[in-house]
Coordinates of C-alpha atoms in Angstrom, one line a residue:
M1 CA 112.6 47.1 73.3
E2 CA 111.2 49.3 76.6
N3 CA 111.8 52.4 74.6
K4 CA 110.4 50.8 71.1
D5 CA 107.3 50.3 73.0
L6 CA 107.5 53.9 74.6
I7 CA 107.9 55.4 71.3
A8 CA 105.2 53.6 69.5
Q9 CA 102.5 54.6 72.6
C10 CA 103.4 58.2 72.1
E11 CA 103.1 58.2 68.4
E12 CA 99.8 56.6 68.6
R13 CA 98.5 58.8 71.3
A14 CA 100.2 62.2 69.1
K15 CA 98.1 60.9 65.9
Q16 CA 94.9 61.2 67.7
W17 CA 96.0 65.0 67.7
L18 CA 96.0 65.0 63.8
S19 CA 92.1 64.8 64.0
P20 CA 90.0 67.9 63.1
A21 CA 89.0 68.7 66.5
F22 CA 92.5 70.1 67.4
D23 CA 93.5 73.6 65.2
E24 CA 96.2 73.9 62.5
E25 CA 98.8 75.2 64.7
T26 CA 98.5 72.2 67.0
R27 CA 98.3 69.7 64.5
K28 CA 101.6 71.0 62.5
A29 CA 103.7 70.6 65.8
V30 CA 102.4 67.3 66.2
E31 CA 103.2 66.2 62.9
A32 CA 107.2 68.0 63.1
M33 CA 107.4 65.9 66.7
L34 CA 106.1 63.0 64.5
K35 CA 108.6 63.3 61.7
N36 CA 111.6 64.1 63.7
E37 CA 113.7 61.5 64.2
D38 CA 114.7 62.3 67.8
K39 CA 111.4 61.9 69.4
T40 CA 112.8 63.0 72.7
E41 CA 110.2 66.3 72.4
L42 CA 107.5 63.6 71.4
I43 CA 107.9 61.2 74.4
D44 CA 108.3 64.6 76.7
A45 CA 105.1 65.8 75.0
F46 CA 103.0 62.8 75.2
Y47 CA 104.3 60.1 77.1
R48 CA 101.4 61.0 80.0
D49 CA 98.3 63.4 80.5
L50 CA 99.7 66.6 82.5
E51 CA 97.9 66.0 85.8
F52 CA 96.8 67.4 88.9
G53 CA 99.8 67.4 91.2
T54 CA 100.3 69.7 94.4
G55 CA 99.2 72.8 92.7
G56 CA 96.6 71.7 90.4
L57 CA 97.8 71.2 86.9
R58 CA 101.4 72.8 85.3
G59 CA 103.6 72.6 82.6
I60 CA 105.4 73.4 79.7
M61 CA 103.1 75.8 77.2
G62 CA 102.9 73.6 73.6
A63 CA 101.0 70.7 72.0
G64 CA 100.7 67.5 73.7
T65 CA 99.0 65.6 76.5
N66 CA 101.7 66.6 78.6
R67 CA 101.6 70.2 78.0
M68 CA 99.8 73.2 78.7
N69 CA 97.7 74.1 76.0
K70 CA 93.7 75.1 75.2
Y71 CA 92.9 71.8 74.7
I72 CA 94.4 70.3 78.3
V73 CA 92.7 73.0 79.7
G74 CA 89.3 72.8 77.9
M75 CA 89.2 68.9 79.0
A76 CA 90.2 69.9 82.7
T77 CA 87.7 72.3 83.0
Q78 CA 85.0 69.9 81.3
G79 CA 86.1 67.4 83.6
F80 CA 85.8 70.0 86.5
A81 CA 82.6 71.1 85.3
N82 CA 81.4 68.1 85.0
Y83 CA 82.7 67.6 88.7
I84 CA 81.2 70.3 89.8
L85 CA 77.8 69.7 88.6
K86 CA 77.9 66.6 90.4
A87 CA 78.7 67.8 93.7
F88 CA 75.9 70.2 94.0
P89 CA 72.8 68.9 91.7
G90 CA 70.0 71.2 91.2
K91 CA 71.9 74.6 92.5
Q92 CA 72.9 76.8 90.2
C93 CA 76.5 76.9 90.4
S94 CA 79.3 79.6 90.2
V95 CA 82.8 79.9 89.6
V96 CA 85.4 82.7 89.7
V97 CA 88.3 82.4 87.1
G98 CA 91.3 84.5 86.9
H99 CA 94.9 84.6 85.6
D100 CA 98.3 86.2 86.4
C101 CA 100.8 87.9 83.7
R102 CA 102.0 84.7 81.9
N103 CA 102.2 84.2 78.3
N104 CA 98.5 82.9 76.9
G105 CA 96.9 83.2 80.3
R106 CA 94.3 86.0 79.3
M107 CA 93.5 83.1 76.0
F108 CA 93.2 80.4 78.8
A109 CA 91.2 82.0 81.2
E110 CA 88.9 83.3 78.7
S111 CA 88.6 79.5 77.3
V112 CA 88.0 78.1 81.1
A113 CA 84.8 80.9 81.5
D114 CA 83.6 80.0 77.8
I115 CA 83.7 75.9 78.9
F116 CA 82.1 76.7 82.3
S117 CA 79.6 78.9 80.9
A118 CA 78.9 76.5 78.4
N119 CA 77.6 74.1 81.0
G120 CA 75.3 76.1 82.4
I121 CA 77.6 77.7 85.2
K122 CA 78.0 81.2 86.3
V123 CA 81.2 82.6 85.8
Y124 CA 82.9 85.7 87.7
L125 CA 85.7 86.7 85.3
F126 CA 87.8 89.2 86.8
E127 CA 88.5 91.7 83.4
S128 CA 92.7 91.4 84.2
L129 CA 95.5 90.0 86.1
R130 CA 94.9 89.8 89.4
P131 CA 96.8 88.2 92.5
T132 CA 96.0 84.7 93.7
P133 CA 94.7 85.5 97.0
E134 CA 92.6 87.9 95.6
I135 CA 90.5 84.7 93.5
S136 CA 90.7 83.1 96.5
F137 CA 89.1 85.6 98.6
A138 CA 86.5 86.6 95.3
I139 CA 85.2 82.4 95.6
R140 CA 84.3 83.2 99.4
Q141 CA 82.8 86.5 98.8
L142 CA 80.7 85.8 96.1
G143 CA 79.7 82.4 97.7
C144 CA 81.2 80.4 94.7
Q145 CA 81.3 76.8 94.6
A146 CA 84.7 76.8 92.9
G147 CA 87.3 78.6 91.0
V148 CA 90.0 78.6 88.7
N149 CA 93.2 80.9 88.6
V150 CA 95.6 80.6 85.5
T151 CA 99.0 80.5 86.8
A152 CA 102.5 78.9 87.2
S153 CA 103.3 81.1 90.4
H154 CA 107.1 81.3 90.2
N155 CA 107.8 78.6 87.4
P156 CA 110.6 79.7 84.3
K157 CA 108.5 81.7 81.4
E158 CA 107.8 78.5 79.4
Y159 CA 105.2 77.0 81.8
N160 CA 101.9 78.0 82.3
G161 CA 99.5 76.8 85.2
Y162 CA 95.8 75.6 86.2
K163 CA 94.8 75.9 90.3
A164 CA 91.8 74.2 90.8
Y165 CA 89.8 75.8 94.0
W166 CA 86.4 75.0 96.0
E167 CA 84.1 76.7 97.6
D168 CA 85.8 77.6 100.5
G169 CA 88.7 79.5 98.1
A170 CA 90.9 76.9 99.0
Q171 CA 92.8 74.5 96.5
V172 CA 91.1 71.0 96.5
L173 CA 91.6 68.5 98.7
A174 CA 90.2 64.8 99.0
P175 CA 87.8 63.5 98.0
H176 CA 87.5 66.4 95.5
D177 CA 90.9 66.3 93.6
K178 CA 90.5 62.5 93.1
G179 CA 86.9 63.2 91.9
I180 CA 87.8 65.6 89.6
I181 CA 90.7 63.8 88.3
D182 CA 88.5 60.9 87.7
E183 CA 86.0 63.2 85.8
V184 CA 88.8 64.8 83.6
N185 CA 90.1 61.3 83.0
K186 CA 86.8 60.5 81.1
V187 CA 86.7 63.5 79.1
K188 CA 87.7 63.1 75.2
I189 CA 88.2 66.5 73.1
E190 CA 84.7 65.8 71.6
D191 CA 83.4 66.7 75.0
V192 CA 84.8 69.7 75.4
K193 CA 81.6 72.5 75.5
F194 CA 84.3 75.8 73.8
E195 CA 81.3 77.4 72.4
G196 CA 81.2 79.9 76.2
N197 CA 77.2 81.4 76.7
K198 CA 78.5 85.7 77.3
E199 CA 75.1 85.6 79.2
L200 CA 76.5 83.6 82.0
I201 CA 79.7 85.6 82.1
D202 CA 79.9 88.2 84.4
I203 CA 83.6 90.5 84.5
I204 CA 84.4 92.1 87.5
G205 CA 87.4 94.1 89.1
G206 CA 87.5 97.3 91.1
E207 CA 84.8 96.4 93.2
M208 CA 86.5 93.0 94.5
D209 CA 89.4 94.5 94.8
W210 CA 88.2 97.5 97.0
D211 CA 86.3 94.6 99.2
Y212 CA 89.7 92.4 99.3
L213 CA 91.8 95.6 100.2
Q214 CA 89.2 96.2 103.5
A215 CA 89.8 92.4 103.9
V216 CA 93.4 93.0 104.0
K217 CA 93.2 95.1 106.8
E218 CA 92.4 92.4 109.5
A219 CA 95.8 91.2 108.9
M220 CA 97.0 94.5 110.9
V221 CA 98.4 94.1 114.8
D222 CA 99.1 97.5 115.7
Q223 CA 98.3 100.5 113.6
D224 CA 99.9 103.0 115.8
V225 CA 103.3 102.0 115.2
I226 CA 102.6 102.2 111.4
L227 CA 101.4 106.0 112.6
R228 CA 104.8 107.0 114.1
Q229 CA 107.1 105.0 111.6
K230 CA 104.6 106.0 108.8
D231 CA 107.7 107.1 106.8
L232 CA 109.2 103.7 106.7
N233 CA 111.3 104.1 103.4
I234 CA 109.8 100.5 101.4
V235 CA 110.7 99.7 98.4
Y236 CA 109.0 97.3 96.2
S237 CA 108.8 94.8 93.2
P238 CA 106.3 93.0 91.6
M239 CA 108.2 90.9 89.2
H240 CA 106.5 91.9 86.0
G241 CA 103.4 90.7 88.0
T242 CA 99.6 90.9 89.7
G243 CA 100.9 92.4 92.5
R244 CA 101.9 96.0 90.9
V245 CA 98.7 98.0 91.8
I246 CA 97.2 95.9 94.9
I247 CA 100.4 95.9 97.0
P248 CA 101.3 99.7 96.6
E249 CA 97.5 100.6 97.3
A250 CA 97.4 98.0 100.2
L251 CA 101.0 99.5 101.6
R252 CA 98.3 102.9 101.6
S253 CA 95.4 101.5 102.9
W254 CA 97.4 100.8 106.5
G255 CA 99.1 104.2 106.5
F256 CA 102.8 103.9 104.6
Q257 CA 103.7 106.9 103.0
N258 CA 107.3 106.5 101.4
I259 CA 106.7 103.8 98.8
H260 CA 109.1 103.5 96.5
V261 CA 108.7 100.9 93.1
V262 CA 110.9 99.0 90.9
P263 CA 110.1 100.9 87.8
E264 CA 111.3 98.2 85.2
Q265 CA 109.7 95.3 87.1
M266 CA 106.5 96.7 86.9
V267 CA 106.4 96.3 83.3
I268 CA 103.6 93.3 83.0
D269 CA 105.3 90.9 81.0
G270 CA 104.9 86.8 80.9
N271 CA 108.7 86.9 79.2
F272 CA 110.4 88.0 82.8
P273 CA 113.1 90.2 81.1
T274 CA 114.8 91.3 84.4
V275 CA 115.2 87.9 85.5
V276 CA 116.6 84.7 85.3
S277 CA 113.9 83.3 86.9
P278 CA 110.7 84.8 88.9
N279 CA 111.1 83.2 92.1
P280 CA 111.3 85.1 95.3
E281 CA 113.8 82.7 96.0
N282 CA 116.5 83.2 94.2
A283 CA 118.9 86.2 95.5
E284 CA 119.5 87.6 91.8
A285 CA 115.7 88.0 91.2
M286 CA 116.0 90.7 94.1
T287 CA 118.9 92.7 92.5
L288 CA 117.1 95.3 90.7
G289 CA 115.3 96.1 93.6
M290 CA 118.3 96.1 96.2
K291 CA 120.2 98.8 93.6
L292 CA 116.9 100.8 93.8
G293 CA 116.8 100.7 97.5
T294 CA 120.6 101.8 97.7
R295 CA 119.8 104.5 95.9
L296 CA 117.1 105.7 97.6
N297 CA 118.2 104.4 101.3
A298 CA 115.4 102.2 101.7
D299 CA 114.8 100.3 105.0
L300 CA 113.9 97.3 103.3
V301 CA 113.5 95.9 99.7
I302 CA 110.3 93.5 99.0
A303 CA 109.1 91.4 96.1
S304 CA 105.9 89.4 95.1
D305 CA 105.9 86.9 92.7
P306 CA 104.2 86.8 89.5
D307 CA 101.2 85.8 90.9
A308 CA 101.7 87.4 93.9
D309 CA 101.1 84.7 96.8
R310 CA 104.8 84.8 97.7
L311 CA 106.8 87.4 99.0
A312 CA 110.9 87.8 99.5
I313 CA 112.6 90.8 102.0
V314 CA 115.8 92.0 101.9
C315 CA 116.9 94.2 104.4
R316 CA 120.2 95.9 106.1
N317 CA 122.1 93.3 108.4
A318 CA 124.1 94.8 111.0
K319 CA 126.7 95.9 108.7
G320 CA 124.5 98.3 106.6
E321 CA 124.8 95.8 103.6
W322 CA 121.4 94.3 102.1
E323 CA 120.7 90.7 103.3
I324 CA 118.0 88.4 102.4
I325 CA 115.9 87.1 104.9
N326 CA 114.6 83.3 103.8
G327 CA 111.5 81.8 103.6
N328 CA 111.7 80.3 107.0
Q329 CA 113.4 83.4 109.1
T330 CA 110.3 84.9 107.1
C331 CA 107.6 82.5 108.6
M332 CA 109.6 83.0 112.2
M333 CA 109.5 86.5 112.2
F334 CA 105.8 86.5 111.6
C335 CA 105.0 84.1 114.1
W336 CA 106.9 85.7 116.4
Y337 CA 105.6 89.3 115.6
I338 CA 101.5 88.2 115.8
I339 CA 102.1 86.1 118.7
A340 CA 104.2 88.7 121.0
N341 CA 102.2 91.8 119.9
K342 CA 98.5 89.9 120.0
K343 CA 99.8 89.4 123.5
K344 CA 100.8 92.6 124.4
L345 CA 97.7 94.3 123.3
G346 CA 95.6 91.9 124.8
Q347 CA 94.1 90.2 121.5
L348 CA 95.0 86.8 122.6
K349 CA 92.6 84.6 124.3
G350 CA 93.7 81.3 124.5
N351 CA 91.8 79.7 121.6
E352 CA 94.6 81.2 118.8
F353 CA 96.5 78.4 116.8
L354 CA 99.3 79.0 114.5
V355 CA 100.1 76.1 111.2
K356 CA 103.2 75.6 109.7
T357 CA 104.1 72.9 107.6
I358 CA 106.2 69.7 108.4
V359 CA 109.5 71.2 106.1
T360 CA 109.3 74.5 108.0
T361 CA 111.9 75.6 110.4
E362 CA 111.1 73.7 114.3
V363 CA 111.8 77.3 115.8
I364 CA 108.3 78.0 115.2
R365 CA 106.9 75.2 117.4
K366 CA 109.5 76.5 120.2
I367 CA 108.2 80.0 119.5
A368 CA 104.5 78.7 119.9
E369 CA 105.2 76.3 122.9
K370 CA 106.9 79.3 124.8
N371 CA 104.1 81.4 124.2
G372 CA 101.6 79.2 125.0
V373 CA 100.0 79.2 121.4
E374 CA 98.7 75.7 120.0
L375 CA 101.0 75.3 116.6
R376 CA 99.9 73.1 114.1
D377 CA 101.9 70.8 111.3
C378 CA 100.7 70.3 108.0
Y379 CA 102.1 68.8 104.4
T380 CA 103.6 71.0 102.2
G381 CA 101.0 73.2 100.1
F382 CA 98.5 76.2 101.5
K383 CA 95.8 73.6 100.7
W384 CA 96.4 71.6 103.7
I385 CA 97.1 75.1 105.7
A386 CA 93.5 75.9 104.7
N387 CA 92.4 72.4 105.6
E388 CA 93.3 73.4 109.4
I389 CA 91.3 76.5 109.2
R390 CA 88.7 75.4 108.0
K391 CA 88.6 72.0 110.6
D392 CA 88.2 74.8 113.5
E393 CA 86.4 77.5 111.9
G394 CA 83.9 79.5 114.0
V395 CA 85.7 77.3 117.3
K396 CA 89.1 78.2 117.4
K397 CA 90.8 81.6 116.1
Y398 CA 94.0 80.9 113.1
I399 CA 96.2 83.8 113.3
G400 CA 99.2 82.9 111.1
G401 CA 100.6 79.9 108.9
G402 CA 103.3 79.5 106.7
E403 CA 105.9 77.8 104.8
E404 CA 109.9 77.6 104.1
S405 CA 109.2 78.5 100.3
F406 CA 108.5 82.5 100.5
G407 CA 104.4 82.3 101.3
F408 CA 102.3 83.5 104.7
L409 CA 98.7 83.9 105.8
P410 CA 98.4 86.2 108.1
F411 CA 94.5 86.3 108.6
D412 CA 91.4 83.9 107.3
K413 CA 89.4 85.9 104.7
V414 CA 91.9 84.3 102.1
R415 CA 92.5 80.5 101.8
D416 CA 95.9 80.5 99.9
K417 CA 99.1 82.4 100.0
D418 CA 98.7 86.0 100.8
S419 CA 101.4 88.5 99.8
P420 CA 99.9 91.6 99.6
A421 CA 98.4 91.0 103.6
S422 CA 102.1 89.6 104.4
I423 CA 104.0 92.3 102.7
C424 CA 101.7 95.1 104.9
L425 CA 102.3 93.2 107.8
I426 CA 106.5 92.4 107.5
C427 CA 106.5 96.4 107.1
E428 CA 104.5 96.6 110.0
I429 CA 106.9 94.8 111.8
A430 CA 109.4 96.7 110.4
A431 CA 108.2 99.7 111.7
W432 CA 107.8 98.2 115.2
A433 CA 111.3 97.4 114.7
K434 CA 112.2 100.9 114.1
D435 CA 110.3 102.1 116.7
N436 CA 112.4 100.3 119.3
G437 CA 115.8 101.6 117.5
K438 CA 116.2 98.1 115.4
T439 CA 116.0 96.9 111.8
L440 CA 114.1 93.8 111.2
Y441 CA 117.7 91.8 110.7
D442 CA 118.2 92.9 114.7
L443 CA 114.6 91.2 115.3
L444 CA 115.9 88.0 113.7
M445 CA 119.1 87.9 115.9
D446 CA 116.8 88.4 118.7
I447 CA 114.9 85.7 118.4
Y448 CA 117.9 83.7 117.5
V449 CA 119.5 84.3 121.3
E450 CA 116.1 83.8 122.5
Y451 CA 115.3 80.3 120.8
G452 CA 118.4 79.0 119.6
F453 CA 120.3 79.5 116.0
S454 CA 118.9 77.4 113.3
F455 CA 120.2 77.2 109.5
E456 CA 117.8 75.8 106.8
H457 CA 118.8 74.9 103.5
T458 CA 116.8 73.3 100.6
V459 CA 118.8 70.8 97.9
N460 CA 117.0 70.8 94.7
V461 CA 117.9 67.5 92.6
V462 CA 116.7 68.3 89.2
R463 CA 115.9 64.8 86.9
P464 CA 113.7 66.6 83.8
G465 CA 112.0 64.2 81.8
K466 CA 110.3 60.6 81.9
T467 CA 113.9 58.8 82.6
G468 CA 114.1 61.6 85.3
A469 CA 110.6 60.7 87.0
D470 CA 111.3 57.5 87.3
E471 CA 114.8 58.1 89.0
I472 CA 113.1 60.0 91.5
K473 CA 110.5 57.1 92.0
Q474 CA 113.9 55.2 92.6
M475 CA 115.4 57.8 95.4
M476 CA 112.7 57.8 97.3
V477 CA 112.1 53.2 97.1
D478 CA 116.1 53.4 97.6
F479 CA 115.7 55.5 101.1
R480 CA 112.9 53.6 102.5
K481 CA 114.8 50.3 101.7
N482 CA 118.2 51.6 103.4
P483 CA 117.9 54.5 105.3
P484 CA 120.8 56.9 106.2
T485 CA 122.0 55.8 109.6
E486 CA 123.8 59.3 110.5
L487 CA 123.5 62.8 109.0
G488 CA 126.7 64.3 108.9
G489 CA 127.7 62.6 111.9
S490 CA 124.5 63.1 113.7
E491 CA 122.7 60.3 115.6
I492 CA 119.3 59.5 114.2
A493 CA 116.5 59.3 116.8
F494 CA 113.6 58.4 114.8
T495 CA 112.1 58.5 111.3
R496 CA 108.8 59.9 109.9
D497 CA 107.4 58.2 106.9
F498 CA 104.0 59.8 106.2
Q499 CA 103.3 57.3 103.0
T500 CA 103.2 54.7 106.2
L501 CA 102.7 57.2 108.7
E502 CA 104.4 55.7 111.0
K503 CA 107.1 57.3 113.1
K504 CA 109.9 54.6 114.0
N505 CA 112.6 55.3 116.8
A506 CA 116.0 54.4 117.0
D507 CA 115.0 51.7 119.7
G508 CA 112.5 50.3 117.1
T509 CA 109.3 50.9 118.5
V510 CA 106.8 52.4 116.0
E511 CA 104.1 55.3 116.6
K512 CA 101.3 56.7 114.6
L513 CA 101.2 59.7 113.0
D514 CA 98.0 61.5 113.1
M515 CA 97.5 63.2 109.4
P516 CA 94.4 63.5 107.6
D517 CA 96.2 61.7 104.3
T518 CA 99.3 59.9 103.2
S519 CA 101.8 61.8 101.3
N520 CA 105.1 60.4 99.9
V521 CA 107.6 62.5 102.3
L522 CA 110.4 61.0 104.9
Q523 CA 111.7 63.1 107.7
W524 CA 115.1 62.3 109.4
F525 CA 115.2 64.0 113.2
C526 CA 118.9 63.9 115.0
T527 CA 119.5 63.6 118.8
D528 CA 121.2 67.3 118.3
G529 CA 118.1 68.4 116.5
T530 CA 119.1 68.5 112.6
K531 CA 116.2 67.2 110.6
V532 CA 116.3 66.9 107.2
S533 CA 112.9 65.7 104.7
V534 CA 112.7 64.7 102.0
R535 CA 110.2 64.8 99.2
P536 CA 109.5 64.9 94.9
S537 CA 108.0 67.9 94.3
G538 CA 104.6 68.0 93.1
T539 CA 105.0 70.6 90.3
E540 CA 108.3 70.5 89.1
P541 CA 110.2 67.4 87.7
K542 CA 112.7 67.9 91.0
I543 CA 113.2 65.8 94.2
K544 CA 114.0 68.7 97.5
F545 CA 116.0 68.0 100.5
Y546 CA 115.2 69.9 103.3
V547 CA 117.7 70.6 105.8
E548 CA 117.4 72.1 109.5
V549 CA 120.5 72.5 111.6
K550 CA 120.7 73.6 115.6
D551 CA 123.6 75.3 117.0
P552 CA 122.2 75.9 120.7
T553 CA 126.0 78.3 121.3
M554 CA 124.2 81.3 119.7
K555 CA 124.0 83.7 123.0
C556 CA 124.8 87.2 121.0
A557 CA 124.1 88.9 117.8
G558 CA 127.8 88.8 117.0
C559 CA 127.6 84.9 117.1
Y560 CA 125.7 84.7 114.2
E561 CA 128.6 84.6 111.4
R562 CA 130.3 81.8 113.4
C563 CA 127.0 79.6 113.9
L564 CA 126.2 80.4 110.5
A565 CA 129.5 79.1 109.4
G566 CA 129.6 75.8 111.2
A567 CA 126.1 75.4 109.9
K568 CA 127.1 75.2 106.6
E569 CA 130.0 73.1 107.1
K570 CA 127.7 70.6 108.5
L571 CA 125.3 71.1 105.8
E572 CA 128.3 69.8 103.3
A573 CA 128.4 66.5 105.8
I574 CA 124.7 65.5 105.8
K575 CA 124.8 66.1 102.0
Q576 CA 127.7 63.7 101.8
S577 CA 125.7 61.5 104.1
L578 CA 123.0 61.2 101.4
G579 CA 124.9 61.2 98.3
L580 CA 124.1 64.1 96.8

């Protein structure tokens, strides 16, 4: 019966899309879904409205309320415009609009610009594709009230998305996110002002690139190291996306002179023809770069994802083979280097702080504590890191922050993940290592020897569609009702539940967690340092398990393989404990 109701509900919603407010192509696509006996596509396209998650709006392109198309984008923008005008009454508001290399990106961005301008809001529209961090930078630089970036980051090619930014250059947080959603939910298709006011749209480009590249230099710690190692052999790939011009230029502006690009991946293409998925977390996406790196005997291979907010690094291990550095290791190296070298150069004044997300490796905490630098934990998503910067702006100095999913921000002029600045900084770190007769891999081993070995792995359980969403919801309910008593043989010391903001200790005592909001995340910490975090993704149909395993017996670089093998065994045991 329930399924019949759902189909009827979806048919009802789909029929509204047959009105003249929608173009012929859209109406035909909806008619085909309605006529099809198999209602799967209809249900998936209309069972809900595409809504703001942790990353704004993101979905598969196509007709329907649960799809990315100009109508959903239009209603979101109209609602966003209404909210901006309410939030800043009597002010001439302005916004920045950008997009990446994805299919329909330019069309969506121009449509967004038209709607804002039709509502009397001044628009700075980038002339062509630009990195996400540059959009964030431009909002601050131009003193705008908000911004939109049309991107689906590292998602597969079928996706596009819409990131909403506020006046500080960060993605929207409470209360604005809820306020925008309320406004968006009130909008009907006939309310959307699609006809733009061209007088209110300014096209921006080169001059903003220049300002942004100047700002990126603020992430530099030690230029002398770069000048001594300016011939560091670097291979870079933009993965068909927005880093293609900006990142080689940024590297040159820092003083690096030996930069090679992966020619096949310098081609702008929203179909990402050379990779299965344009996600730097997937080793496969780095294949072409590594091939070129081998041919050129490169020191390291680097890539940015399509919207150039995240980075991936491949360096040579002790055997001279390519080794992919994961997101936790990347974040760890950044934090270690920033602290160690700012300290050595006398740049630490005692009011600095670092930020990491709650699911990112705890080794960073050890590094910060040992060096007397404050470390803050925040929720997943760079808007929360930006929130920490904003809270203490002008009082304390932000020196870096990152997350396990290959994102880092080494300076405060931007309020989102920034691969141009991070790539320049990781090349500086590689130059520093080379200056000291080491590779990035050697540096990583040194950190493990000093602070303890740690292995991190994310298990993604994918459950698409309406049934999948329900299943993921139920998994979280079950974990709260019947929490695990052990993880891979390790005794649980305490549990953190960010939905109730409570820390429950093994002895039954309960403490309050100090966080700016609640979140559907559970964490289990074991007596031996094992940590498991579980959270449903805000942007994709999956639930993620972040596992961290420790081994205090790593006393030298030669112990690494043994510790790694032991940790992988432990991971399998943990998966069994969780029924994965």
